Tab-separated table of C-alpha atoms and ligand atoms in Angstrom:
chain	number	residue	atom	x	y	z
B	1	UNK	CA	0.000	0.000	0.000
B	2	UNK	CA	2.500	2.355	1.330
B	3	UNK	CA	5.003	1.509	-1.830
B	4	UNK	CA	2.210	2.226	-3.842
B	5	UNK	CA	1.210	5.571	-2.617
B	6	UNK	CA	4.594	6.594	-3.639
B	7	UNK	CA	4.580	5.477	-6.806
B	8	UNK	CA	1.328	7.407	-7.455
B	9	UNK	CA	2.415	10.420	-5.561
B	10	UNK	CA	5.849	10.559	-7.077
B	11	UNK	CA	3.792	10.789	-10.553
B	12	UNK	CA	1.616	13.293	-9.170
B	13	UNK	CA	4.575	15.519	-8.767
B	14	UNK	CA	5.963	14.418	-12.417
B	15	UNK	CA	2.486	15.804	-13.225
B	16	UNK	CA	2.524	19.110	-11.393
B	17	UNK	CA	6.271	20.017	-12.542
B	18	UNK	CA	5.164	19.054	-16.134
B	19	UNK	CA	2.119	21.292	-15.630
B	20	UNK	CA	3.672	24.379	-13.873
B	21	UNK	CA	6.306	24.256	-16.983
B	22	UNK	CA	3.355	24.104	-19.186
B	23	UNK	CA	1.730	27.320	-17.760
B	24	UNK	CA	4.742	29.124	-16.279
B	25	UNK	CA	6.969	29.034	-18.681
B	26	UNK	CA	7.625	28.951	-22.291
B	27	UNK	CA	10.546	28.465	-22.634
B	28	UNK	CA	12.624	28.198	-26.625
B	29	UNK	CA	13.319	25.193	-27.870
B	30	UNK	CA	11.554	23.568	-25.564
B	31	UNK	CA	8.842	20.795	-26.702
B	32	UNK	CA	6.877	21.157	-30.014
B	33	UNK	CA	8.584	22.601	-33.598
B	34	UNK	CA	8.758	26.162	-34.196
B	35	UNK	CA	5.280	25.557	-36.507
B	36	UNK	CA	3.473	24.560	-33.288
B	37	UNK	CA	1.376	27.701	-31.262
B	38	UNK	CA	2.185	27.807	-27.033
B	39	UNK	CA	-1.662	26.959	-26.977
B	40	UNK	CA	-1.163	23.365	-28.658
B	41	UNK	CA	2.084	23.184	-26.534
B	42	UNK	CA	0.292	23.871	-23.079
B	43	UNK	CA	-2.543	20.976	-24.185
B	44	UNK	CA	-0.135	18.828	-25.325
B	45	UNK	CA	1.755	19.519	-21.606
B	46	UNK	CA	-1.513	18.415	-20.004
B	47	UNK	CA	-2.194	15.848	-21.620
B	48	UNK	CA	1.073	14.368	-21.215
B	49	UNK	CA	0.241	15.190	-17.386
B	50	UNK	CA	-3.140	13.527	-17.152
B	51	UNK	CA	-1.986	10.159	-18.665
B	52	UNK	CA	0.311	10.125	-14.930
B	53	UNK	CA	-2.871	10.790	-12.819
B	54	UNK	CA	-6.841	12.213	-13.844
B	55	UNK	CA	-5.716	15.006	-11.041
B	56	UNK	CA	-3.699	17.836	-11.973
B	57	UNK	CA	-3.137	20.494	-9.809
B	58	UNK	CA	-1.136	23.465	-10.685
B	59	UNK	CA	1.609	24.959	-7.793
B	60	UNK	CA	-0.497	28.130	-7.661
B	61	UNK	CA	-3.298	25.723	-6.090
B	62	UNK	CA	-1.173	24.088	-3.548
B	63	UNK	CA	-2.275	26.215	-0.934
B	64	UNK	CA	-6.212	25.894	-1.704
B	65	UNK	CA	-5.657	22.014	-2.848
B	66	UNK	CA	-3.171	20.337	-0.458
B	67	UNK	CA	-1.076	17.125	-2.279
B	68	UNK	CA	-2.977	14.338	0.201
B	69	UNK	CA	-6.822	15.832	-1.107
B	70	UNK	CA	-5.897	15.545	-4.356
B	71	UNK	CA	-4.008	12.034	-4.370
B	72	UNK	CA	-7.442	10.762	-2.453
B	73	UNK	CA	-9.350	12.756	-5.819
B	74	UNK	CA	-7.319	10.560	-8.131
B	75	UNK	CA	-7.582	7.335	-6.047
B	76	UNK	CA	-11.198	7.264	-6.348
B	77	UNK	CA	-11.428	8.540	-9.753
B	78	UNK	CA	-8.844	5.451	-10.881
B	79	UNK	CA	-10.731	2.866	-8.452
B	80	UNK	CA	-14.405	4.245	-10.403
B	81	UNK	CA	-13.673	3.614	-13.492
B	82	UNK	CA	-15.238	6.835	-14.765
B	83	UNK	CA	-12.990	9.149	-17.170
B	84	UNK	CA	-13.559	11.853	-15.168
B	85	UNK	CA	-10.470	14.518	-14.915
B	86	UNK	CA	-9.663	17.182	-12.584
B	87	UNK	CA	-7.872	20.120	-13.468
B	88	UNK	CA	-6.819	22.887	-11.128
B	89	UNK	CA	-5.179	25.580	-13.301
B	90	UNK	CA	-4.978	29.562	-13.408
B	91	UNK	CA	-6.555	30.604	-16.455
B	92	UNK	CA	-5.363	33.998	-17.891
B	93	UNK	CA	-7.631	35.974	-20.507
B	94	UNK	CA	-5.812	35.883	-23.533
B	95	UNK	CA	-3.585	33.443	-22.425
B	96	UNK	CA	-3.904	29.787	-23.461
B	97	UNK	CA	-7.091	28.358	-24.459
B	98	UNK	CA	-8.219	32.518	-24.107
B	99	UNK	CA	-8.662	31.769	-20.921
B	100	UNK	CA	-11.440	29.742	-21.379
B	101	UNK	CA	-12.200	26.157	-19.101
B	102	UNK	CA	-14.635	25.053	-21.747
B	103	UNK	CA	-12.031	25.546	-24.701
B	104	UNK	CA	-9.231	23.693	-22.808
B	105	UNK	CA	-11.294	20.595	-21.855
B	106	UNK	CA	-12.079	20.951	-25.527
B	107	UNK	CA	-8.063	21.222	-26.558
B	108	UNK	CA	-7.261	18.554	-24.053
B	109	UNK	CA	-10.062	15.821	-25.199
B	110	UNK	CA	-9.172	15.932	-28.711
B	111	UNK	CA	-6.146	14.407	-27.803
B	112	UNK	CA	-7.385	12.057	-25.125
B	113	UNK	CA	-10.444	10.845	-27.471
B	114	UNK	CA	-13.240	8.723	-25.881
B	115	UNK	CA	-15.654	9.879	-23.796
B	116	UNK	CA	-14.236	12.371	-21.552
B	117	UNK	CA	-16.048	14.457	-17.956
B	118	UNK	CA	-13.094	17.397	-17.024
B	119	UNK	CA	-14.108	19.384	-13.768
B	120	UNK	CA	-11.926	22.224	-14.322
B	121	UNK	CA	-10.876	24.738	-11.244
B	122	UNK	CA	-9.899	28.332	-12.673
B	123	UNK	CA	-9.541	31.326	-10.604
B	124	UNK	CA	-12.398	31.821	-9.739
B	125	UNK	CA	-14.891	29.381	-11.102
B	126	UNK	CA	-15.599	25.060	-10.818
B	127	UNK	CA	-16.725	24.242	-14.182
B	128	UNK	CA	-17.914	20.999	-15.734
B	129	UNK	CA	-17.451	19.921	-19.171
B	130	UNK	CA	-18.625	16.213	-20.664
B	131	UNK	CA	-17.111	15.664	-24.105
B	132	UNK	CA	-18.451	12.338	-26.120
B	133	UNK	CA	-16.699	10.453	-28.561
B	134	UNK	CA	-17.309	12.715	-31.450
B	135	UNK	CA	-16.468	15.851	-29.810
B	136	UNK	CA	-19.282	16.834	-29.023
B	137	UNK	CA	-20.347	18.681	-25.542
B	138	UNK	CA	-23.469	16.986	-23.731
B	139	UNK	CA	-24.328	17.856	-19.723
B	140	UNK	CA	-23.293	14.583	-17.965
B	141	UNK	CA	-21.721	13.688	-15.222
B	142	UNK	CA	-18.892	16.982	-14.770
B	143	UNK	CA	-21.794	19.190	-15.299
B	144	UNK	CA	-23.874	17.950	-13.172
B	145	UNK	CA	-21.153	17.841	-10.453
B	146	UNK	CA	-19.969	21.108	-11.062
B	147	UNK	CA	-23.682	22.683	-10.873
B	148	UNK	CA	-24.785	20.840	-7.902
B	149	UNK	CA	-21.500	22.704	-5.982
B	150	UNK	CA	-23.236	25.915	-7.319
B	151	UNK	CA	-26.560	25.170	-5.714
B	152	UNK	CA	-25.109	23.942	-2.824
B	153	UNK	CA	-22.510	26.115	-1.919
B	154	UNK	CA	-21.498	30.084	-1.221
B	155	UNK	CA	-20.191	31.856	-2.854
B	156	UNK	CA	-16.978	32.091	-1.011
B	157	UNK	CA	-16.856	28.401	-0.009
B	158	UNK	CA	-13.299	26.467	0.127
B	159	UNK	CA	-12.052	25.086	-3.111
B	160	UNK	CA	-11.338	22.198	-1.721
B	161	UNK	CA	-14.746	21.562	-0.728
B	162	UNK	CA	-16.308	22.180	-3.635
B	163	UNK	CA	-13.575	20.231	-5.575
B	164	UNK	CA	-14.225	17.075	-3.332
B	165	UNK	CA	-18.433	17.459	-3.727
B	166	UNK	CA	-18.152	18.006	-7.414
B	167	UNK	CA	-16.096	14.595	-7.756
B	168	UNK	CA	-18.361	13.197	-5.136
B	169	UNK	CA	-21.573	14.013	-7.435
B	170	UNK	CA	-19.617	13.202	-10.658
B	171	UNK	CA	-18.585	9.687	-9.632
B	172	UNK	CA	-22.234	9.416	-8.113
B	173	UNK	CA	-24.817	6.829	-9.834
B	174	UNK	CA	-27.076	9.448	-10.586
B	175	UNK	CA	-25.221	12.897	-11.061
B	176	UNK	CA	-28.278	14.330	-12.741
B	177	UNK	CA	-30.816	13.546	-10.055
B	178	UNK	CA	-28.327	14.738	-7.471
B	179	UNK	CA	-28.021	17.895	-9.041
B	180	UNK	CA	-32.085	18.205	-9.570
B	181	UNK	CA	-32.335	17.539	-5.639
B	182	UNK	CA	-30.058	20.359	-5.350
B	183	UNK	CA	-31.927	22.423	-7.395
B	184	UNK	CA	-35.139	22.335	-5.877
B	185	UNK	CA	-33.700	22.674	-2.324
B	186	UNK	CA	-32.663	25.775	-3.266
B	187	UNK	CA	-35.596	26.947	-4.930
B	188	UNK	CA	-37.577	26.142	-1.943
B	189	UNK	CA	-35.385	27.631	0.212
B	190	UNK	CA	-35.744	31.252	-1.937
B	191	UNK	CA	-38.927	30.881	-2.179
B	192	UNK	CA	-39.627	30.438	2.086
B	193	UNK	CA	-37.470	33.346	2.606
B	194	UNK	CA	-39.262	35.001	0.092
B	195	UNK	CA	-42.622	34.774	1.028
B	196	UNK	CA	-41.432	35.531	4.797
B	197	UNK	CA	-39.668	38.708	3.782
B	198	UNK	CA	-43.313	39.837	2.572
B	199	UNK	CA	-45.408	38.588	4.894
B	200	UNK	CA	-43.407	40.305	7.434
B	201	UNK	CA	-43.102	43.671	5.943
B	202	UNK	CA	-46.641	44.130	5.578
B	203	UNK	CA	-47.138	43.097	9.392
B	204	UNK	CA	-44.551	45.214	10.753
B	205	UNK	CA	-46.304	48.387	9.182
B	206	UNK	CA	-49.704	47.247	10.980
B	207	UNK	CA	-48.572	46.034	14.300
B	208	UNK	CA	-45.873	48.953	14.784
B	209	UNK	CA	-47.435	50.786	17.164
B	210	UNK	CA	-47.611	47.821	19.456
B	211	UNK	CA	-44.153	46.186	18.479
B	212	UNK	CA	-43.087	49.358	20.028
B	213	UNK	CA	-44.701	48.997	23.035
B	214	UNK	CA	-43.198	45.495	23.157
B	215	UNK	CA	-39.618	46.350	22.297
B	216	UNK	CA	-39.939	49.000	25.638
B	217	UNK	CA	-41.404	46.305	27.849
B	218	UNK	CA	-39.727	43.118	26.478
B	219	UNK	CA	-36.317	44.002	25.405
B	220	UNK	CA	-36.910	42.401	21.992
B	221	UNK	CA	-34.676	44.436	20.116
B	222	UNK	CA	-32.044	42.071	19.515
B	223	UNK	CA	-34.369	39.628	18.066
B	224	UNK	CA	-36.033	42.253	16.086
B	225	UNK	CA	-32.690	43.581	15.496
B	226	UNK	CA	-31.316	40.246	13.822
B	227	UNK	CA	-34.749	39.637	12.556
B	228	UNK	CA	-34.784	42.533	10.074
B	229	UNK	CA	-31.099	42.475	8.867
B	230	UNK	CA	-31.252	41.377	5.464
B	231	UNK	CA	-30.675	37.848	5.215
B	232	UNK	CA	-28.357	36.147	2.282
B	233	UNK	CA	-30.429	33.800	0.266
B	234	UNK	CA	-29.733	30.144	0.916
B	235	UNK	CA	-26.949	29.151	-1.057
B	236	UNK	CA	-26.611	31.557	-4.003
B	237	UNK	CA	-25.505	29.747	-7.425
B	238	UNK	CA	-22.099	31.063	-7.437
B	239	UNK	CA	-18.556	30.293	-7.540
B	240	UNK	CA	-15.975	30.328	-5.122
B	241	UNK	CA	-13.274	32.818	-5.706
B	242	UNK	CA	-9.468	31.678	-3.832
B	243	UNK	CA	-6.438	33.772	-3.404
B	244	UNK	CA	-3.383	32.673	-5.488
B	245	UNK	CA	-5.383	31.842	-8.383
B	246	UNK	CA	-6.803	35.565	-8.478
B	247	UNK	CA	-3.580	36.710	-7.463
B	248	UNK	CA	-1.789	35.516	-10.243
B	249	UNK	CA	-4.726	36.468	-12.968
B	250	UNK	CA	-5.036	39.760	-11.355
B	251	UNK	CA	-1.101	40.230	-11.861
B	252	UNK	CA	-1.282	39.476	-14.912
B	253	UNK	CA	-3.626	41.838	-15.639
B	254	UNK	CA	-2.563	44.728	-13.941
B	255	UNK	CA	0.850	44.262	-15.749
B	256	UNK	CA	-1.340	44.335	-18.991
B	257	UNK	CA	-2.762	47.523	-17.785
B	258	UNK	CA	-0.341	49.176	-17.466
B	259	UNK	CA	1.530	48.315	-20.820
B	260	UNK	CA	-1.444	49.164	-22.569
B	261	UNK	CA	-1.926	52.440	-20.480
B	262	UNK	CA	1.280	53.422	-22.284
B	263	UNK	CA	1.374	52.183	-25.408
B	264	UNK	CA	-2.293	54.339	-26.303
B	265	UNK	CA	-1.039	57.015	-24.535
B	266	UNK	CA	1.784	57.516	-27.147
B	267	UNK	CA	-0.416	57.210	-30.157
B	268	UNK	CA	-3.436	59.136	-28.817
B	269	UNK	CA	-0.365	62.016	-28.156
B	270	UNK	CA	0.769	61.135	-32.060
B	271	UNK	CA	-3.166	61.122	-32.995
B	272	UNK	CA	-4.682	64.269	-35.713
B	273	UNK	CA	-8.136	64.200	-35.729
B	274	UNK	CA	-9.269	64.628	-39.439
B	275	UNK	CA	-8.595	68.027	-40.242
B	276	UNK	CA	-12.202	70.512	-39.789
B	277	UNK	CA	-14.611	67.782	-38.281
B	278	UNK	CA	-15.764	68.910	-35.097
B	279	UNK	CA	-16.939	65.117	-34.286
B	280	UNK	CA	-13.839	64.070	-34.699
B	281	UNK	CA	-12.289	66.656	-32.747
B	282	UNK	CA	-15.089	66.053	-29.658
B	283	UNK	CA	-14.207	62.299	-30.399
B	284	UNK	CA	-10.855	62.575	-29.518
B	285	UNK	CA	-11.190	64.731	-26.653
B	286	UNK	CA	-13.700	61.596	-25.457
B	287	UNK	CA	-10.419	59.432	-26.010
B	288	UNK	CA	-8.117	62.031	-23.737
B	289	UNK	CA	-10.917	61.902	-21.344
B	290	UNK	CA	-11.322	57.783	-21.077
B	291	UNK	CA	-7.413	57.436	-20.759
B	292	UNK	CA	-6.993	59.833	-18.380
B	293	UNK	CA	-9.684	58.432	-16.305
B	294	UNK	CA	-7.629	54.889	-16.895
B	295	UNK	CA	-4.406	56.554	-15.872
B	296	UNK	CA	-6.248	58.077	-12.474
B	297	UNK	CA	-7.713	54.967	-11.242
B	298	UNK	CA	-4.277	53.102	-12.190
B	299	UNK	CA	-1.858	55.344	-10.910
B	300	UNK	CA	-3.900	55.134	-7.177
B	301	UNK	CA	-3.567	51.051	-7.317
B	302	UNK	CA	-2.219	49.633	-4.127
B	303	UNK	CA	0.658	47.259	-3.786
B	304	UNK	CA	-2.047	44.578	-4.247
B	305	UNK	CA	-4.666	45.983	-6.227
B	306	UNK	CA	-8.642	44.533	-6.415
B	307	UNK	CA	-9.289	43.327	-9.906
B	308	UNK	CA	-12.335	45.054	-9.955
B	309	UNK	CA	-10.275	48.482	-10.061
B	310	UNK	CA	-7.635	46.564	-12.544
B	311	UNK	CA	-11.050	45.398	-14.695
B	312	UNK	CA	-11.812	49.447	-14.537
B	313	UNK	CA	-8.400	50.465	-15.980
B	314	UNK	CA	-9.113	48.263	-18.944
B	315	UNK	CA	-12.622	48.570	-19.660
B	316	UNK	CA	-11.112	52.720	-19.445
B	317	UNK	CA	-8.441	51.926	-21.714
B	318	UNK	CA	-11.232	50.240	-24.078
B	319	UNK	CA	-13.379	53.177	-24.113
B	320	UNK	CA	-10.616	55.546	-25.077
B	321	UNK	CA	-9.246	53.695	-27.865
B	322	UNK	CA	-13.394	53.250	-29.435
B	323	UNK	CA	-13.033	57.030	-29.310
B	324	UNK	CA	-9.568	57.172	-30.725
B	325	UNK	CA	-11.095	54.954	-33.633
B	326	UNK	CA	-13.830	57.098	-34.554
B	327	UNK	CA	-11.407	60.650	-34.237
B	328	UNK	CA	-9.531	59.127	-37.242
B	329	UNK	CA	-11.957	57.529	-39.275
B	330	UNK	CA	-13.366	59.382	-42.064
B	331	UNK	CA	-16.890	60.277	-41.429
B	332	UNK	CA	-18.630	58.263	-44.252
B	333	UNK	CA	-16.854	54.781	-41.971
B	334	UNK	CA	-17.137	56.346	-38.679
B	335	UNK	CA	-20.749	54.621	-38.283
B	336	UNK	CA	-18.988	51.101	-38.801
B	337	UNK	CA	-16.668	52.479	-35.503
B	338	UNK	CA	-19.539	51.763	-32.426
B	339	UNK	CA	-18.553	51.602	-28.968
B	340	UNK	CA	-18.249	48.566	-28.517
B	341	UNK	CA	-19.926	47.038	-24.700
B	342	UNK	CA	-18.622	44.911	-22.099
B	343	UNK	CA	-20.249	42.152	-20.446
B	344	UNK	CA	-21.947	43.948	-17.553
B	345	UNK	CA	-21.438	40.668	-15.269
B	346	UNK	CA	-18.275	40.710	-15.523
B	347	UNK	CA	-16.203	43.283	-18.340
B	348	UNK	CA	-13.703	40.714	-18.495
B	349	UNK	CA	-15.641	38.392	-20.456
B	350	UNK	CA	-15.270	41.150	-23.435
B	351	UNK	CA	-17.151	43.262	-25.443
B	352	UNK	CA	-18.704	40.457	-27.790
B	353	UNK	CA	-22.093	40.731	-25.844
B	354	UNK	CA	-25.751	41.427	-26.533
B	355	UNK	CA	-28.187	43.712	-24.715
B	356	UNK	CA	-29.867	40.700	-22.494
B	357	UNK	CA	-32.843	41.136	-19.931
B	358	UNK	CA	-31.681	40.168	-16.683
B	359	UNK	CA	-33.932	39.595	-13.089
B	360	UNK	CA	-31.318	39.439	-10.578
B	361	UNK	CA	-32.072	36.806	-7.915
B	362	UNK	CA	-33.684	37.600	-4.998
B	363	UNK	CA	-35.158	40.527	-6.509
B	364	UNK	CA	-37.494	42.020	-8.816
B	365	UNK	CA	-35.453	44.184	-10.503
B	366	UNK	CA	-35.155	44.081	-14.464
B	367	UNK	CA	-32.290	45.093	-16.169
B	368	UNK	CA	-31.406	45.614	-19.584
B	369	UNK	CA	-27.532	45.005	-19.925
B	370	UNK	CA	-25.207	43.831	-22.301
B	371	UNK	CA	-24.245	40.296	-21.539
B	372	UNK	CA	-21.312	38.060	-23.056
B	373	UNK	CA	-22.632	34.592	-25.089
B	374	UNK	CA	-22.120	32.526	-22.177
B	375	UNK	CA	-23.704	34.731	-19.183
B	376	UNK	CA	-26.424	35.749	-21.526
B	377	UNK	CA	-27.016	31.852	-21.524
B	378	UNK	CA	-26.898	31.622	-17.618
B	379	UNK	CA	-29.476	34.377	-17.674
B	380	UNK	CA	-31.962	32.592	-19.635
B	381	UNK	CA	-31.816	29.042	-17.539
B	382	UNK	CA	-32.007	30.917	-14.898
B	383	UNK	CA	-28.278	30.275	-12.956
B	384	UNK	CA	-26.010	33.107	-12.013
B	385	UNK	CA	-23.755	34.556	-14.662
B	386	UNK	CA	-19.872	34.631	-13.315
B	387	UNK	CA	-19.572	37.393	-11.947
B	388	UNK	CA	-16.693	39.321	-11.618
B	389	UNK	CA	-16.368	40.272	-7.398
B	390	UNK	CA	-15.044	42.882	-5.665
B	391	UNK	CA	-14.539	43.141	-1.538
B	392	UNK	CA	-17.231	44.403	0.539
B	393	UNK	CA	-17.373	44.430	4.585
B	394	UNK	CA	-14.846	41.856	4.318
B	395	UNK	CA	-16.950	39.121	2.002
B	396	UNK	CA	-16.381	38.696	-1.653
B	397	UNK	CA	-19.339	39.513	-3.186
B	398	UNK	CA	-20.912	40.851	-6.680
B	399	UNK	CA	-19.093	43.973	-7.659
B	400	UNK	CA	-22.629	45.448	-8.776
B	401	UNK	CA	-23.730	44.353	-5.140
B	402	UNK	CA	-21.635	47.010	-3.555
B	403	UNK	CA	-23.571	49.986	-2.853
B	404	UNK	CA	-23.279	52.508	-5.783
B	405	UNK	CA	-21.831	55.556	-3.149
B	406	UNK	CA	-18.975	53.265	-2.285
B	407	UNK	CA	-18.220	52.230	-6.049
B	408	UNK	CA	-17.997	53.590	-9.426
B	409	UNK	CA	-18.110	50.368	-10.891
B	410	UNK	CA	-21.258	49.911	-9.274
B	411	UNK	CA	-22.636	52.715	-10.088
B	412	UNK	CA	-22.312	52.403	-13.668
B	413	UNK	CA	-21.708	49.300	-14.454
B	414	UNK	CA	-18.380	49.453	-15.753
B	415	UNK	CA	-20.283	52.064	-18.372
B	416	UNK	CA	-23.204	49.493	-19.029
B	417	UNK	CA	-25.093	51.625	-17.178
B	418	UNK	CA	-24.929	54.641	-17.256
B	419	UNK	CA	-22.841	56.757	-19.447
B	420	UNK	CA	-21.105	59.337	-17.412
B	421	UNK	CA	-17.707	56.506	-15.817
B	422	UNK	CA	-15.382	58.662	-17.103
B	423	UNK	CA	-17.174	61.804	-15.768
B	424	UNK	CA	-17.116	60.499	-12.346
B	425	UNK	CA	-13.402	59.180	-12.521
B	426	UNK	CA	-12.365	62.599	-13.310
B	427	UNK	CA	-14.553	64.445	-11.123
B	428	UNK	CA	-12.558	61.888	-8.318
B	429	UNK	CA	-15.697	59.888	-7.228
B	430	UNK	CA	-13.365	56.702	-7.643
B	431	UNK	CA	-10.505	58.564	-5.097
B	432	UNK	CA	-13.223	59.211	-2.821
B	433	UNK	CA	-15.157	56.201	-1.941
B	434	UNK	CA	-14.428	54.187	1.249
B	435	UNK	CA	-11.863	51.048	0.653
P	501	ZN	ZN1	-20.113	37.572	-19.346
């Protein structure tokens, strides 16, 4: 037994070291011919590392994924039979696979072949992806782990947890019914706080006069206190968010930020609006605007920044160069330059969206918002887009759940909104607000 748990775990490492090289660096010469992209080189990396255990779990996840957890992941998975694959790995926007879990287990199946389940652990998100023979993508047994985790858990629940429920589920004889279960648990549970939230309300208004009277005599308060604080609807669909994955993602970013802060900064300096068109003139001065509201928010990044704020500096830097793009157009094109809209659950996601009706949960608020391909999807079967989060009272929570006094991003949606972000950059509401 014991001889054998070091066999296994001295592939495991084989497997991380083979991983980390995949994803860390890229190094010349190393791997693949010249002809081959890094993308096909970081699959082919992968791959190599899931034939030495269905577990992979990059360095950056040590901490959130200790070795033992995931060697007891990959026992279970071998002893079941199932092709089921775990992978734990940072993905970067723009980086491999674009930073997309769905495109990776994608990448990586085509090589593996056969039916294939990958539960795939990015920064911030649990995923599950079931590939068939021929390619194709059908909700099996990864989804269904991966979405009961979301109807089970917080938002801010440990990785690990969520790692070991979603293999749990997958390797389960009935991953689907596990996962309806799930679902209607929750949906009960909304709907009883729901209906309490209501039914209280209106009696509070009536019986006031004597609740009074009761607080002063009975020294309710506290129950009355705790009974009115808003209460956090039972087990949100969401997706936990963990440090060094974020970390690294958020470096990356911020890096990207501020090349690109420079880089449009030179040309919009180099940049002639088309001589005697005032449009193009107010167009540009629209670009100086954006990218000086970019360079504010940037330039007042902490040591560690939020990636909310490093989200802001791009979706800025965005803006400015639409503008840019229509100040040097000729006016007979400039119609074919729009401004182009970010995904208003999370900007990240890119401005590739469509302008998607949205009832956020727990509420009965409507809103009309642009929405990337895949939230836009969440919306309609009703689960929770990912969202991108921002810090609030110490929880990770919706950025657009922050109250709009205490963020700009809030406020406006990172400009999906309401039109004025750059207005309130400049005017310092961003500098102001409480961190
Ligand atoms: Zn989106």
């Amino acid at each position: 037994m014991s001889t054998e748990r070091r066999r296994v775990r001295s592939r495991s490492a084989v497997a991380a070291v083979a991983l980390a090289a995949a994803l860390v660096a890229v190094a010349p010469g190393v791997g693949l011919a010249d002809t081959a992209p890094e993308e096909t080189d970081a699959t082919e990396r992968v791959v190599a590392a899931l034939e030495e255990s269905p577990v992979l779990v990059d360095p950056s996840f040590a901490g959130a994924l200790p070795e033992d957890l995931a060697q007891e992941w990959s026992d279970r998975i071998e002893e079941s039979g199932v092709p089921l694959r775990v992978l734990a790995v940072p993905l970067i926007e723009g980086g491999d696979w674009n930073g997309d879990p769905g495109v990776m287990a994608a990448a990586v199946h085509d090589r593996i072949g056969g039916e294939g389940h990958y539960l795939v652990l990015d920064g911030g998100r649990l995923s599950g992806h079931d590939l068939t023979a021929a390619g194709g993508e059908t909700p099996g047994n990864a989804f269904y782990g991966a979405a009961t985790v979301s109807r089970e858990m917080d938002y801010d629940a440990p990785a690990a947890d969520q790692v070991e429920r979603a293999v749990e589920v997958a390797l389960s004889e009935d991953p689907e019914g596990i996962y309806s279960a799930a679902e209607d648990q929750r949906e009960r549970g909304f709907f009883d706080w729901y209906y309490s939230l209501g039914w209280g309300w209106a009696t509070l208004s009536m019986l006031l006069p004597w609740i009074v009277a009761a607080l002063a005599l009975g020294g309710l308060g506290t129950g009355v206190y705790y009974w009115r604080r808003p209460r956090r609807v039972p087990s949100l669909p969401q997706h936990a968010a963990f440090d060094n994955a974020d970390r690294a993602r958020r470096d990356d970013l911020s890096d990207r930020a501020a090349r690109e802060l420079v880089e449009l900064g030179e040309r919009l300096s180099g940049a002639v609006p088309l001589a005697g068109e005032d449009d193009a003139l107010g167009a540009l001065q629209e670009a100086l605007d954006a990218h000086a509201a970019a360079r504010r928010i940037h330039d007042a990044l902490p040591a560690e920044p939020e990636l909310v704020d490093v989200a802001g500096v791009l979706v800025l830097l965005d803006m400015a160069e639409d503008h840019l793009e229509r100040a040097t157009r000729p006016a007979a094109r400039r119609r074919s330059a729009p401004l182009r809209s970010h995904c208003y659950a999370n900007p990240l996601h890119g401005t590739d969206t469509k302008v998607t009706r949205w009832r956020e949960f727990g509420g009965s608020r409507h809103v009309s918002v642009p929405l990337c391909g895949p939230c836009a999807r969440a919306v309609r079967d009703r689960r929770r887009p990912m969202v991108l989060s921002a810090r609030h009272d110490g929880r990770e929570v919706p950025y657009f759940e922050v109250p709009a006094e205490e963020s700009v991003w809030a406020a406006t949606g990172f400009g999906a909104l309401r039109g004025d972000l750059v207005a309130r950059v400049l005017r310092g509401d961003h500098a102001g607000r409480e961190r």
